[in-house]
CSV table of C-alpha atoms and ligand atoms in Angstrom, one decimal:
chain,number,residue,atom,x,y,z
J,1,UNK,CA,-17.0,52.3,-7.0
J,2,UNK,CA,-14.9,49.4,-5.7
J,3,UNK,CA,-17.2,46.1,-5.6
J,4,UNK,CA,-15.8,42.7,-4.8
J,5,UNK,CA,-17.4,39.3,-3.8
J,6,UNK,CA,-15.2,36.6,-1.7
J,7,UNK,CA,-16.1,33.2,-1.5
J,8,UNK,CA,-15.0,29.8,-0.3
J,9,UNK,CA,-13.4,27.8,-3.0
J,10,UNK,CA,-13.6,24.2,-1.0
J,11,UNK,CA,-15.6,23.1,1.5
J,12,UNK,CA,-15.9,26.3,3.8
J,13,UNK,CA,-13.5,27.1,6.5
J,14,UNK,CA,-11.0,28.4,3.8
J,15,UNK,CA,-10.3,31.8,6.3
J,16,UNK,CA,-13.0,33.7,4.7
J,17,UNK,CA,-13.4,35.8,8.0
J,18,UNK,CA,-9.4,36.7,8.2
J,19,UNK,CA,-9.1,37.8,4.6
J,20,UNK,CA,-12.4,39.6,4.4
J,21,UNK,CA,-11.5,41.5,7.8
J,22,UNK,CA,-8.2,42.1,6.0
J,23,UNK,CA,-9.9,44.2,2.7
J,24,UNK,CA,-12.8,45.5,5.0
J,25,UNK,CA,-10.6,48.5,5.7
J,26,UNK,CA,-10.8,49.5,2.2
J,27,UNK,CA,-14.6,49.2,2.1
J,28,UNK,CA,-17.5,51.1,3.5
J,29,UNK,CA,-19.7,47.8,3.6
J,30,UNK,CA,-19.4,44.6,3.9
J,31,UNK,CA,-22.3,42.3,2.7
J,32,UNK,CA,-23.2,38.5,4.2
J,33,UNK,CA,-25.6,37.6,1.5
J,34,UNK,CA,-26.2,33.7,2.5
J,35,UNK,CA,-26.3,31.0,5.3
J,36,UNK,CA,-26.9,32.0,8.8
J,37,UNK,CA,-25.0,30.8,12.0
J,38,UNK,CA,-23.8,27.5,10.4
J,39,UNK,CA,-20.8,29.7,9.2
J,40,UNK,CA,-18.1,30.4,11.6
J,41,UNK,CA,-15.9,33.1,10.5
J,42,UNK,CA,-12.8,33.7,12.8
J,43,UNK,CA,-10.6,36.9,13.1
J,44,UNK,CA,-7.7,37.5,15.0
J,45,UNK,CA,-8.0,41.2,15.8
J,46,UNK,CA,-5.0,42.5,18.1
J,47,UNK,CA,-4.4,39.3,19.5
J,48,UNK,CA,-7.9,38.5,20.5
J,49,UNK,CA,-10.0,36.1,18.8
J,50,UNK,CA,-13.4,36.7,17.6
J,51,UNK,CA,-15.7,34.1,15.9
J,52,UNK,CA,-18.8,35.7,13.8
J,53,UNK,CA,-21.2,33.5,12.7
J,54,UNK,CA,-23.7,36.1,11.5
J,55,UNK,CA,-22.2,39.2,12.1
J,56,UNK,CA,-20.1,40.3,8.8
J,57,UNK,CA,-16.3,40.5,9.5
J,58,UNK,CA,-15.7,44.1,9.2
J,59,UNK,CA,-12.9,46.2,10.4
J,60,UNK,CA,-13.6,46.3,14.3
J,61,UNK,CA,-11.8,49.9,14.7
J,62,UNK,CA,-12.5,51.5,11.4
J,63,UNK,CA,-16.3,52.9,10.3
J,64,UNK,CA,-16.9,50.0,8.0
J,65,UNK,CA,-20.6,48.9,8.2
J,66,UNK,CA,-22.0,45.4,8.0
J,67,UNK,CA,-25.1,44.3,6.0
J,68,UNK,CA,-27.3,41.3,6.6
J,69,UNK,CA,-29.0,40.5,3.4
J,70,UNK,CA,-32.3,38.8,2.8
J,71,UNK,CA,-30.4,36.0,1.5
J,72,UNK,CA,-29.2,34.5,5.0
J,73,UNK,CA,-31.5,32.9,7.7
J,74,UNK,CA,-31.1,34.7,11.2
J,75,UNK,CA,-31.2,33.2,14.4
J,76,UNK,CA,-31.6,36.4,16.5
J,77,UNK,CA,-30.6,35.0,19.8
J,78,UNK,CA,-27.4,33.9,18.3
J,79,UNK,CA,-26.9,37.4,16.4
J,80,UNK,CA,-27.2,39.5,20.1
J,81,UNK,CA,-24.6,36.7,21.6
J,82,UNK,CA,-22.3,37.9,18.8
J,83,UNK,CA,-23.2,41.6,19.1
J,84,UNK,CA,-23.0,41.6,22.6
J,85,UNK,CA,-19.5,40.6,22.7
J,86,UNK,CA,-18.6,42.5,20.1
J,87,UNK,CA,-19.9,45.5,22.0
J,88,UNK,CA,-17.8,44.6,25.1
J,89,UNK,CA,-14.9,45.2,23.1
J,90,UNK,CA,-15.6,47.9,20.6
J,91,UNK,CA,-19.0,49.7,22.4
J,92,UNK,CA,-21.2,51.2,19.6
J,93,UNK,CA,-20.3,48.7,16.7
J,94,UNK,CA,-23.9,47.7,16.7
J,95,UNK,CA,-24.9,50.8,15.4
J,96,UNK,CA,-22.8,50.1,11.9
J,97,UNK,CA,-24.8,46.7,12.0
J,98,UNK,CA,-27.8,46.7,9.1
J,99,UNK,CA,-30.4,44.3,8.9
J,100,UNK,CA,-32.8,43.7,6.0
J,101,UNK,CA,-36.5,43.4,7.3
J,102,UNK,CA,-37.1,41.0,4.1
J,103,UNK,CA,-34.7,38.4,5.9
J,104,UNK,CA,-36.2,34.9,7.4
J,105,UNK,CA,-35.8,33.9,10.9
J,106,UNK,CA,-34.2,30.8,12.4
J,107,UNK,CA,-36.9,29.8,15.0
J,108,UNK,CA,-35.9,27.6,18.2
J,109,UNK,CA,-38.3,24.9,16.1
J,110,UNK,CA,-35.8,24.9,13.3
J,111,UNK,CA,-32.9,24.1,15.5
J,112,UNK,CA,-34.9,21.2,17.3
J,113,UNK,CA,-36.1,20.0,13.8
J,114,UNK,CA,-32.5,19.9,12.5
J,115,UNK,CA,-31.4,17.5,15.2
J,116,UNK,CA,-34.4,15.3,15.0
J,117,UNK,CA,-34.0,14.7,11.3
J,118,UNK,CA,-30.3,14.3,11.6
J,119,UNK,CA,-31.0,11.7,14.3
J,120,UNK,CA,-33.4,10.1,11.7
J,121,UNK,CA,-31.0,9.7,9.0
J,122,UNK,CA,-29.4,6.3,8.2
J,123,UNK,CA,-26.7,8.6,6.8
J,124,UNK,CA,-26.8,11.7,8.4
J,125,UNK,CA,-25.4,14.7,6.5
J,126,UNK,CA,-23.4,16.0,9.6
J,127,UNK,CA,-25.1,19.0,9.8
J,128,UNK,CA,-24.3,21.9,12.3
J,129,UNK,CA,-27.8,21.5,14.3
J,130,UNK,CA,-28.2,25.4,13.7
J,131,UNK,CA,-31.8,25.2,12.2
J,132,UNK,CA,-30.5,26.2,8.5
J,133,UNK,CA,-32.0,23.4,6.4
J,134,UNK,CA,-35.3,23.7,8.4
J,135,UNK,CA,-35.4,27.4,8.0
J,136,UNK,CA,-34.5,27.5,4.3
J,137,UNK,CA,-37.4,24.2,3.5
J,138,UNK,CA,-39.9,26.8,5.7
J,139,UNK,CA,-39.0,29.7,3.7
J,140,UNK,CA,-39.2,27.4,0.4
J,141,UNK,CA,-42.8,25.8,1.4
J,142,UNK,CA,-44.0,29.4,2.7
J,143,UNK,CA,-44.3,29.0,6.3
J,144,UNK,CA,-41.5,30.9,7.3
J,145,UNK,CA,-41.5,34.1,9.6
J,146,UNK,CA,-39.5,37.2,8.1
J,147,UNK,CA,-38.0,39.6,10.4
J,148,UNK,CA,-40.5,42.5,9.2
J,149,UNK,CA,-43.6,40.4,10.9
J,150,UNK,CA,-42.1,41.3,14.3
J,151,UNK,CA,-43.5,44.7,13.8
J,152,UNK,CA,-46.8,43.5,13.1
J,153,UNK,CA,-47.7,41.6,16.4
J,154,UNK,CA,-51.3,39.9,15.1
J,155,UNK,CA,-49.8,38.8,11.9
J,156,UNK,CA,-46.9,37.2,13.9
J,157,UNK,CA,-48.9,35.5,16.3
J,158,UNK,CA,-51.2,34.0,13.5
J,159,UNK,CA,-48.0,32.8,11.1
J,160,UNK,CA,-46.5,31.4,14.6
J,161,UNK,CA,-49.8,29.7,15.5
J,162,UNK,CA,-50.0,28.5,11.9
J,163,UNK,CA,-46.5,27.1,11.4
J,164,UNK,CA,-46.7,25.2,14.9
J,165,UNK,CA,-49.7,23.7,13.8
J,166,UNK,CA,-47.9,22.3,11.3
J,167,UNK,CA,-45.1,20.9,12.6
J,168,UNK,CA,-46.8,19.4,15.7
J,169,UNK,CA,-48.8,17.1,13.1
J,170,UNK,CA,-45.6,16.5,10.8
J,171,UNK,CA,-43.4,15.6,13.9
J,172,UNK,CA,-46.1,14.0,16.4
J,173,UNK,CA,-46.1,16.8,18.9
J,174,UNK,CA,-42.6,16.8,19.9
J,175,UNK,CA,-41.9,20.7,19.3
J,176,UNK,CA,-40.9,21.6,22.7
J,177,UNK,CA,-41.8,25.3,22.7
J,178,UNK,CA,-45.4,26.6,22.0
J,179,UNK,CA,-46.7,29.6,19.7
J,180,UNK,CA,-47.1,31.8,22.7
J,181,UNK,CA,-43.8,31.2,24.1
J,182,UNK,CA,-41.7,31.7,21.2
J,183,UNK,CA,-43.9,34.9,20.0
J,184,UNK,CA,-42.8,36.4,23.5
J,185,UNK,CA,-39.3,35.6,22.8
J,186,UNK,CA,-38.9,37.0,19.4
J,187,UNK,CA,-40.4,40.6,20.5
J,188,UNK,CA,-38.2,40.5,23.6
J,189,UNK,CA,-35.2,39.8,20.8
J,190,UNK,CA,-36.6,42.6,18.7
J,191,UNK,CA,-36.4,44.8,21.5
J,192,UNK,CA,-32.8,44.0,22.6
J,193,UNK,CA,-31.9,44.9,19.0
J,194,UNK,CA,-33.5,48.2,19.0
J,195,UNK,CA,-31.5,48.7,22.0
J,196,UNK,CA,-28.2,48.0,20.7
J,197,UNK,CA,-29.4,50.6,18.0
J,198,UNK,CA,-28.9,48.3,15.0
J,199,UNK,CA,-30.8,49.4,11.9
J,200,UNK,CA,-33.6,47.8,9.9
J,201,UNK,CA,-33.4,49.2,6.3
J,202,UNK,CA,-34.0,47.2,3.2
J,203,UNK,CA,-31.7,46.4,0.2
J,204,UNK,CA,-34.4,48.5,-1.8
J,205,UNK,CA,-33.6,51.5,0.5
J,206,UNK,CA,-29.8,50.8,0.1
J,207,UNK,CA,-29.7,50.7,-3.2
J,208,UNK,CA,-28.5,54.4,-3.7
J,209,UNK,CA,-26.0,53.8,-1.2
J,210,UNK,CA,-24.6,50.7,-2.3
J,211,UNK,CA,-23.9,52.2,-5.8
J,212,UNK,CA,-22.5,55.4,-4.6
J,213,UNK,CA,-20.1,53.7,-1.7
J,214,UNK,CA,-17.6,50.6,-2.0
J,215,UNK,CA,-19.1,47.0,-1.2
J,216,UNK,CA,-17.6,43.7,-0.1
J,217,UNK,CA,-19.6,41.0,-0.7
J,218,UNK,CA,-18.6,38.2,2.1
J,219,UNK,CA,-19.6,34.5,1.3
J,220,UNK,CA,-20.4,31.7,3.7
J,221,UNK,CA,-19.4,28.0,3.6
J,222,UNK,CA,-17.7,27.3,0.1
J,223,UNK,CA,-18.7,26.2,-3.4
J,224,UNK,CA,-18.5,22.5,-2.8
J,225,UNK,CA,-21.2,22.7,-0.1
J,226,UNK,CA,-23.3,24.9,-2.4
J,227,UNK,CA,-27.1,23.7,-2.7
J,228,UNK,CA,-27.2,23.2,-6.2
J,229,UNK,CA,-23.6,22.6,-7.6
J,230,UNK,CA,-21.9,21.2,-4.4
J,231,UNK,CA,-21.8,17.3,-3.2
J,232,UNK,CA,-25.4,16.8,-3.0
J,233,UNK,CA,-27.0,16.0,-0.4
J,234,UNK,CA,-23.9,16.5,1.7
J,235,UNK,CA,-24.3,20.4,1.3
J,236,UNK,CA,-25.9,23.2,3.0
J,237,UNK,CA,-29.3,24.7,2.4
J,238,UNK,CA,-28.4,27.9,0.4
J,239,UNK,CA,-26.5,29.2,-2.6
J,240,UNK,CA,-22.8,29.9,-2.1
J,241,UNK,CA,-21.3,31.3,-4.7
J,242,UNK,CA,-21.3,35.0,-6.1
J,243,UNK,CA,-24.8,35.0,-7.7
J,244,UNK,CA,-25.8,35.7,-4.0
J,245,UNK,CA,-25.2,39.2,-4.7
J,246,UNK,CA,-28.6,39.1,-6.2
J,247,UNK,CA,-30.3,39.4,-2.8
J,248,UNK,CA,-29.1,43.1,-2.5
J,249,UNK,CA,-29.9,43.8,-6.0
J,250,UNK,CA,-26.8,43.1,-7.7
J,251,UNK,CA,-25.6,41.4,-10.7
J,252,UNK,CA,-22.6,39.5,-10.8
J,253,UNK,CA,-21.7,41.5,-13.9
J,254,UNK,CA,-21.3,44.7,-11.5
J,255,UNK,CA,-18.6,43.1,-9.9
J,256,UNK,CA,-15.1,44.2,-10.2
J,257,UNK,CA,-13.7,40.5,-9.2
J,258,UNK,CA,-15.1,37.6,-7.7
J,259,UNK,CA,-12.0,36.0,-5.1
J,260,UNK,CA,-12.1,32.6,-4.0
J,261,UNK,CA,-10.4,31.4,-0.7
J,262,UNK,CA,-8.4,28.5,-0.8
J,263,UNK,CA,-6.5,26.7,1.5
J,264,UNK,CA,-3.1,25.6,0.5
J,265,UNK,CA,-4.6,21.9,1.5
J,266,UNK,CA,-8.0,20.6,1.7
J,267,UNK,CA,-10.7,20.1,4.8
J,268,UNK,CA,-14.3,19.3,5.3
J,269,UNK,CA,-16.3,19.0,8.4
J,270,UNK,CA,-19.6,16.7,8.1
J,271,UNK,CA,-20.4,13.9,6.1
J,272,UNK,CA,-20.0,13.3,2.2
J,273,UNK,CA,-17.1,12.3,-0.3
J,274,UNK,CA,-13.6,13.7,0.1
J,275,UNK,CA,-11.2,12.3,-2.5
J,276,UNK,CA,-8.1,13.8,-1.3
J,277,UNK,CA,-8.9,12.8,2.6
J,278,UNK,CA,-5.7,11.6,4.0
J,279,UNK,CA,-6.8,9.3,6.8
J,280,UNK,CA,-3.0,8.7,8.0
J,281,UNK,CA,-0.4,10.4,9.9
J,282,UNK,CA,0.0,13.3,7.5
J,283,UNK,CA,-3.8,14.0,7.6
J,284,UNK,CA,-3.5,14.1,11.5
J,285,UNK,CA,-0.4,16.4,11.2
J,286,UNK,CA,-2.1,19.0,9.1
J,287,UNK,CA,-5.4,18.9,11.9
J,288,UNK,CA,-2.9,19.4,14.6
J,289,UNK,CA,-0.7,22.1,13.0
J,290,UNK,CA,-3.5,24.0,11.3
J,291,UNK,CA,-6.0,23.6,14.6
J,292,UNK,CA,-8.4,22.4,12.0
J,293,UNK,CA,-11.6,22.0,14.7
J,294,UNK,CA,-14.7,23.7,13.6
J,295,UNK,CA,-15.3,27.4,14.4
J,296,UNK,CA,-19.0,26.6,15.1
J,297,UNK,CA,-19.3,22.9,16.6
J,298,UNK,CA,-15.4,22.2,17.4
J,299,UNK,CA,-15.6,19.0,15.6
J,300,UNK,CA,-12.5,17.7,14.3
J,301,UNK,CA,-12.0,18.8,10.7
J,302,UNK,CA,-11.3,15.9,8.1
J,303,UNK,CA,-7.9,17.0,6.6
J,304,UNK,CA,-6.3,16.1,3.1
J,305,UNK,CA,-4.6,17.6,-0.1
J,306,UNK,CA,-5.1,20.1,-2.3
J,307,UNK,CA,-7.7,18.8,-5.0
J,308,UNK,CA,-7.0,20.6,-8.8
J,309,UNK,CA,-10.0,18.6,-10.3
J,310,UNK,CA,-12.3,20.1,-7.4
J,311,UNK,CA,-10.6,23.7,-7.9
J,312,UNK,CA,-11.0,23.4,-11.8
J,313,UNK,CA,-14.8,22.6,-11.3
J,314,UNK,CA,-15.2,25.4,-8.8
J,315,UNK,CA,-13.5,27.7,-11.4
J,316,UNK,CA,-16.1,26.9,-14.1
J,317,UNK,CA,-19.2,26.7,-11.9
J,318,UNK,CA,-18.4,29.9,-9.6
J,319,UNK,CA,-16.9,31.9,-12.2
J,320,UNK,CA,-13.9,32.7,-9.9
J,321,UNK,CA,-11.5,35.7,-11.1
J,322,UNK,CA,-8.5,34.8,-8.7
J,323,UNK,CA,-7.8,32.6,-5.8
J,324,UNK,CA,-6.3,33.8,-2.6
J,325,UNK,CA,-4.3,31.3,-0.7
J,326,UNK,CA,-4.6,30.8,2.9
J,327,UNK,CA,-2.5,28.9,5.6
J,328,UNK,CA,0.3,27.6,3.5
J,329,UNK,CA,2.6,28.0,6.6
J,330,UNK,CA,0.8,25.1,8.2
J,331,UNK,CA,2.8,23.0,5.4
J,332,UNK,CA,5.8,24.4,6.3
J,333,UNK,CA,8.3,21.9,7.0
J,334,UNK,CA,6.5,18.9,4.8
J,335,UNK,CA,9.6,17.6,2.9
J,336,UNK,CA,6.8,16.8,0.1
J,337,UNK,CA,3.3,17.7,-0.4
J,338,UNK,CA,0.8,15.8,-2.5
J,339,UNK,CA,-1.3,17.5,-4.9
J,340,UNK,CA,-4.2,15.4,-6.4
J,341,UNK,CA,-4.2,16.3,-10.5
J,342,UNK,CA,-7.0,14.1,-11.6
J,343,UNK,CA,-9.6,11.5,-10.5
J,344,UNK,CA,-10.2,7.9,-11.5
J,345,UNK,CA,-13.7,7.5,-11.9
J,346,UNK,CA,-14.4,4.0,-12.1
J,347,UNK,CA,-11.5,3.5,-14.3
J,348,UNK,CA,-11.8,6.5,-16.4
J,349,UNK,CA,-9.5,9.3,-15.7
J,350,UNK,CA,-11.2,12.6,-15.3
J,351,UNK,CA,-9.5,16.2,-14.8
J,352,UNK,CA,-12.8,18.3,-14.5
J,353,UNK,CA,-15.6,16.8,-12.9
J,354,UNK,CA,-18.6,17.0,-15.1
J,355,UNK,CA,-21.4,17.1,-12.2
J,356,UNK,CA,-21.4,16.8,-8.8
J,357,UNK,CA,-21.6,13.0,-8.8
J,358,UNK,CA,-18.2,12.7,-10.1
J,359,UNK,CA,-16.8,13.4,-6.6
J,360,UNK,CA,-18.6,10.4,-5.3
J,361,UNK,CA,-16.4,7.2,-5.6
J,362,UNK,CA,-13.7,9.5,-7.3
J,363,UNK,CA,-10.1,8.2,-6.5
J,364,UNK,CA,-7.4,10.5,-6.6
J,365,UNK,CA,-4.3,10.7,-8.9
J,366,UNK,CA,-1.3,12.5,-7.2
J,367,UNK,CA,2.1,14.0,-7.8
J,368,UNK,CA,4.5,14.9,-5.3
J,369,UNK,CA,5.7,18.4,-5.1
J,370,UNK,CA,8.9,19.4,-3.3
J,371,UNK,CA,7.5,21.0,0.5
J,372,UNK,CA,8.9,24.4,1.5
J,373,UNK,CA,10.8,25.0,5.0
J,374,UNK,CA,8.6,28.7,4.9
J,375,UNK,CA,6.6,30.3,2.5
J,376,UNK,CA,9.3,32.7,1.2
J,377,UNK,CA,10.9,29.8,-0.2
J,378,UNK,CA,10.9,29.5,-3.8
J,379,UNK,CA,9.3,25.8,-3.9
J,380,UNK,CA,6.2,27.5,-2.2
J,381,UNK,CA,5.9,30.1,-5.2
J,382,UNK,CA,6.5,26.9,-7.9
J,383,UNK,CA,3.5,25.7,-6.0
J,384,UNK,CA,1.3,28.4,-6.5
J,385,UNK,CA,2.3,28.6,-10.1
J,386,UNK,CA,1.4,25.1,-10.2
J,387,UNK,CA,-2.2,25.8,-9.1
J,388,UNK,CA,-2.5,28.5,-11.4
J,389,UNK,CA,-1.4,26.8,-14.2
J,390,UNK,CA,-3.5,23.8,-13.9
J,391,UNK,CA,-6.4,25.7,-12.7
J,392,UNK,CA,-6.4,28.6,-15.0
J,393,UNK,CA,-7.1,30.7,-12.2
J,394,UNK,CA,-4.6,33.5,-10.9
J,395,UNK,CA,-3.4,34.0,-7.5
J,396,UNK,CA,-3.6,37.2,-6.3
J,397,UNK,CA,-3.3,37.0,-2.3
J,398,UNK,CA,-1.6,35.0,0.1
J,399,UNK,CA,-2.6,34.4,3.7
J,400,UNK,CA,0.5,33.4,5.9
J,401,UNK,CA,-0.9,33.1,9.4
J,402,UNK,CA,-4.2,33.8,11.2
J,403,UNK,CA,-3.8,37.4,12.1
J,404,UNK,CA,-5.6,39.9,9.9
J,405,UNK,CA,-2.5,41.7,8.6
J,406,UNK,CA,-0.9,38.5,7.8
J,407,UNK,CA,-1.4,38.9,3.9
J,408,UNK,CA,0.7,39.9,1.0
J,409,UNK,CA,-0.2,40.6,-2.3
J,410,UNK,CA,1.5,38.5,-5.0
J,411,UNK,CA,2.1,40.5,-7.8
J,412,UNK,CA,5.9,41.7,-6.6
J,413,UNK,CA,6.2,38.5,-5.0
J,414,UNK,CA,6.2,36.5,-8.1
J,415,UNK,CA,8.3,39.0,-9.4
J,416,UNK,CA,11.3,38.2,-7.2
K,501,GDP,P1,-13.7,30.6,7.6
K,501,GDP,O1,-15.3,30.1,7.8
K,501,GDP,O2,-13.5,30.6,6.2
K,501,GDP,O3,-13.8,32.1,8.1
K,501,GDP,O4,-12.4,29.7,8.0
K,501,GDP,P2,-12.5,29.5,9.8
K,501,GDP,O5,-12.8,30.9,10.5
K,501,GDP,O6,-13.8,28.7,10.0
K,501,GDP,O7,-11.5,28.7,9.9
K,501,GDP,C1,-10.2,29.2,9.5
K,501,GDP,C2,-9.1,28.8,10.6
K,501,GDP,O8,-7.5,29.1,10.0
K,501,GDP,C3,-9.6,29.7,11.7
K,501,GDP,O9,-8.9,29.4,13.0
K,501,GDP,C4,-8.4,31.1,11.3
K,501,GDP,O10,-7.8,31.8,12.4
K,501,GDP,C5,-7.2,30.5,10.6
K,501,GDP,N1,-5.9,31.2,9.5
K,501,GDP,C6,-6.9,31.8,8.5
K,501,GDP,N2,-5.8,32.1,7.7
K,501,GDP,C7,-4.8,31.5,8.2
K,501,GDP,C8,-3.4,31.3,7.5
K,501,GDP,O11,-2.6,32.0,6.6
K,501,GDP,N3,-2.5,30.6,8.5
K,501,GDP,C9,-2.9,30.2,9.6
K,501,GDP,N4,-1.9,29.3,10.4
K,501,GDP,N5,-4.3,30.2,10.0
K,501,GDP,C10,-5.3,30.9,9.0
K,502,IMO,P1,-17.8,28.6,6.9
K,502,IMO,O1,-18.9,29.9,6.5
K,502,IMO,C1,-17.6,24.3,7.0
K,502,IMO,C2,-21.3,22.1,6.6
K,502,IMO,C3,-21.7,21.4,7.8
K,502,IMO,C4,-22.2,20.0,6.9
K,502,IMO,C5,-23.3,20.8,5.6
K,502,IMO,C6,-24.6,21.1,6.3
K,502,IMO,O2,-17.5,28.8,8.4
K,502,IMO,O3,-16.9,28.2,6.0
K,502,IMO,P2,-25.5,22.9,7.5
K,502,IMO,O4,-25.6,23.2,9.0
K,502,IMO,O5,-25.5,23.9,6.8
K,502,IMO,O6,-27.4,22.2,7.1
K,502,IMO,O7,-24.7,21.7,7.3
K,502,IMO,O8,-22.5,22.2,5.6
K,502,IMO,N1,-21.3,23.6,7.0
K,502,IMO,C7,-19.9,24.1,6.9
K,502,IMO,N2,-18.7,23.3,6.6
K,502,IMO,N3,-17.9,25.7,6.8
K,502,IMO,C8,-18.7,26.3,7.0
K,502,IMO,O9,-18.9,27.4,7.0
K,502,IMO,C9,-20.1,25.5,6.9
K,502,IMO,N4,-21.4,25.5,7.0
K,502,IMO,C10,-22.0,24.5,7.1
K,502,IMO,O10,-20.5,20.9,8.5
K,502,IMO,O11,-21.6,19.3,6.3
K,503,MG,MG1,-15.6,28.6,9.3
């Protein structure tokens, strides 16, 4: 059975939602395996825009099903908003959504903590303020609430009271909602999910089905935001690479391929190093043409040029088997495009950053390549060949517009 993973190869927002939506027609399952509502995956389907934060990017009109794995942290409030929006256009779609009861929940306290901590930091991370870091922190420090706690009301109330007690001491009594209030709200949200007919089924119960049917694993964020290997501490709080498939009982050895989605240029939202950031007119032009504003927070994305040292690092760190290049159309009409081929790190040339530390203080060494009027032009093909040759990673598909169908396989196209 077909089984692939699609992950972000940069700092997120590479177009994963659109790409996953394109492939999802050929798969029976799309599984989100990490992160939470910090993600914003945009899909243009029949000229209507949808932004999925938690719901997997399944084909809306097919019978493909979506699974939210235990590697995620789920804000039930947000999930219901998204499902209701989708239901308005595709009645019954929620019945195609499955949740692992083992998953941890994002609580109102986590969102409040995210804001308090960001405001306290001398150098903010620039989080999405969706409560992600605090939810994963509570998971690791064993105070978290799992979805299955909602079926045992006594245990739920007890755990909420304990967590609230800890937080009130840590945050000097600043938590706005009491445990009873959160308890009542969570039970109401559970009832709403039940009335939407979503399924509560664990990865263990799904093991046989997932092995008999085709599965596409949808990554969130990007490798450079990975908790362990991204530009720490300017990262998210979860793994972003394909090994997240272990949250549904798979090994990466069981995947046919791991495709990394990358933009033809680079963007980043929030703080942290970004060696190829362009603070000038060209960066602003890319932002304007690429509509580079956050799908979750609306913040302007920082924009810059393609970064080959970062992509080499990502290739080796994450075991990608190929790339999918998106948004090349945004660079149409640029006379020249810059590509970073190496870093100057404190006077030393580095083509392959050895650790995430090398991204701090790295000065980009650029080459200029001729631009292209449109993505059918030979210069664009040369650009792709250059990326392949420089990173050792083949490019299997390109995306040339935001709509789901605007994708093309490169095999025949390269032969032209
Ligand atoms: P994700 O988080 O990786 O799913 O990406 P986002 O949805 O946050 O950001 C990608 C943006 O680029 C969205 O607005 C998409 O609609 C848009 N997009 C995706 N692929 C293409 C493409 O090939 N060309 C253009 N012009 N826009 C694209
Ligand atoms: P998708 O899946 C881009 C960034 C935030 C911030 C850092 C930490 O749409 O590609 P967090 O809220 O996770 O604690 O924020 O990570 N970030 C993303 N940037 N795309 C995303 O997701 C992101 N998810 C988190 O901007 O810099
Ligand atoms: Mg996004």
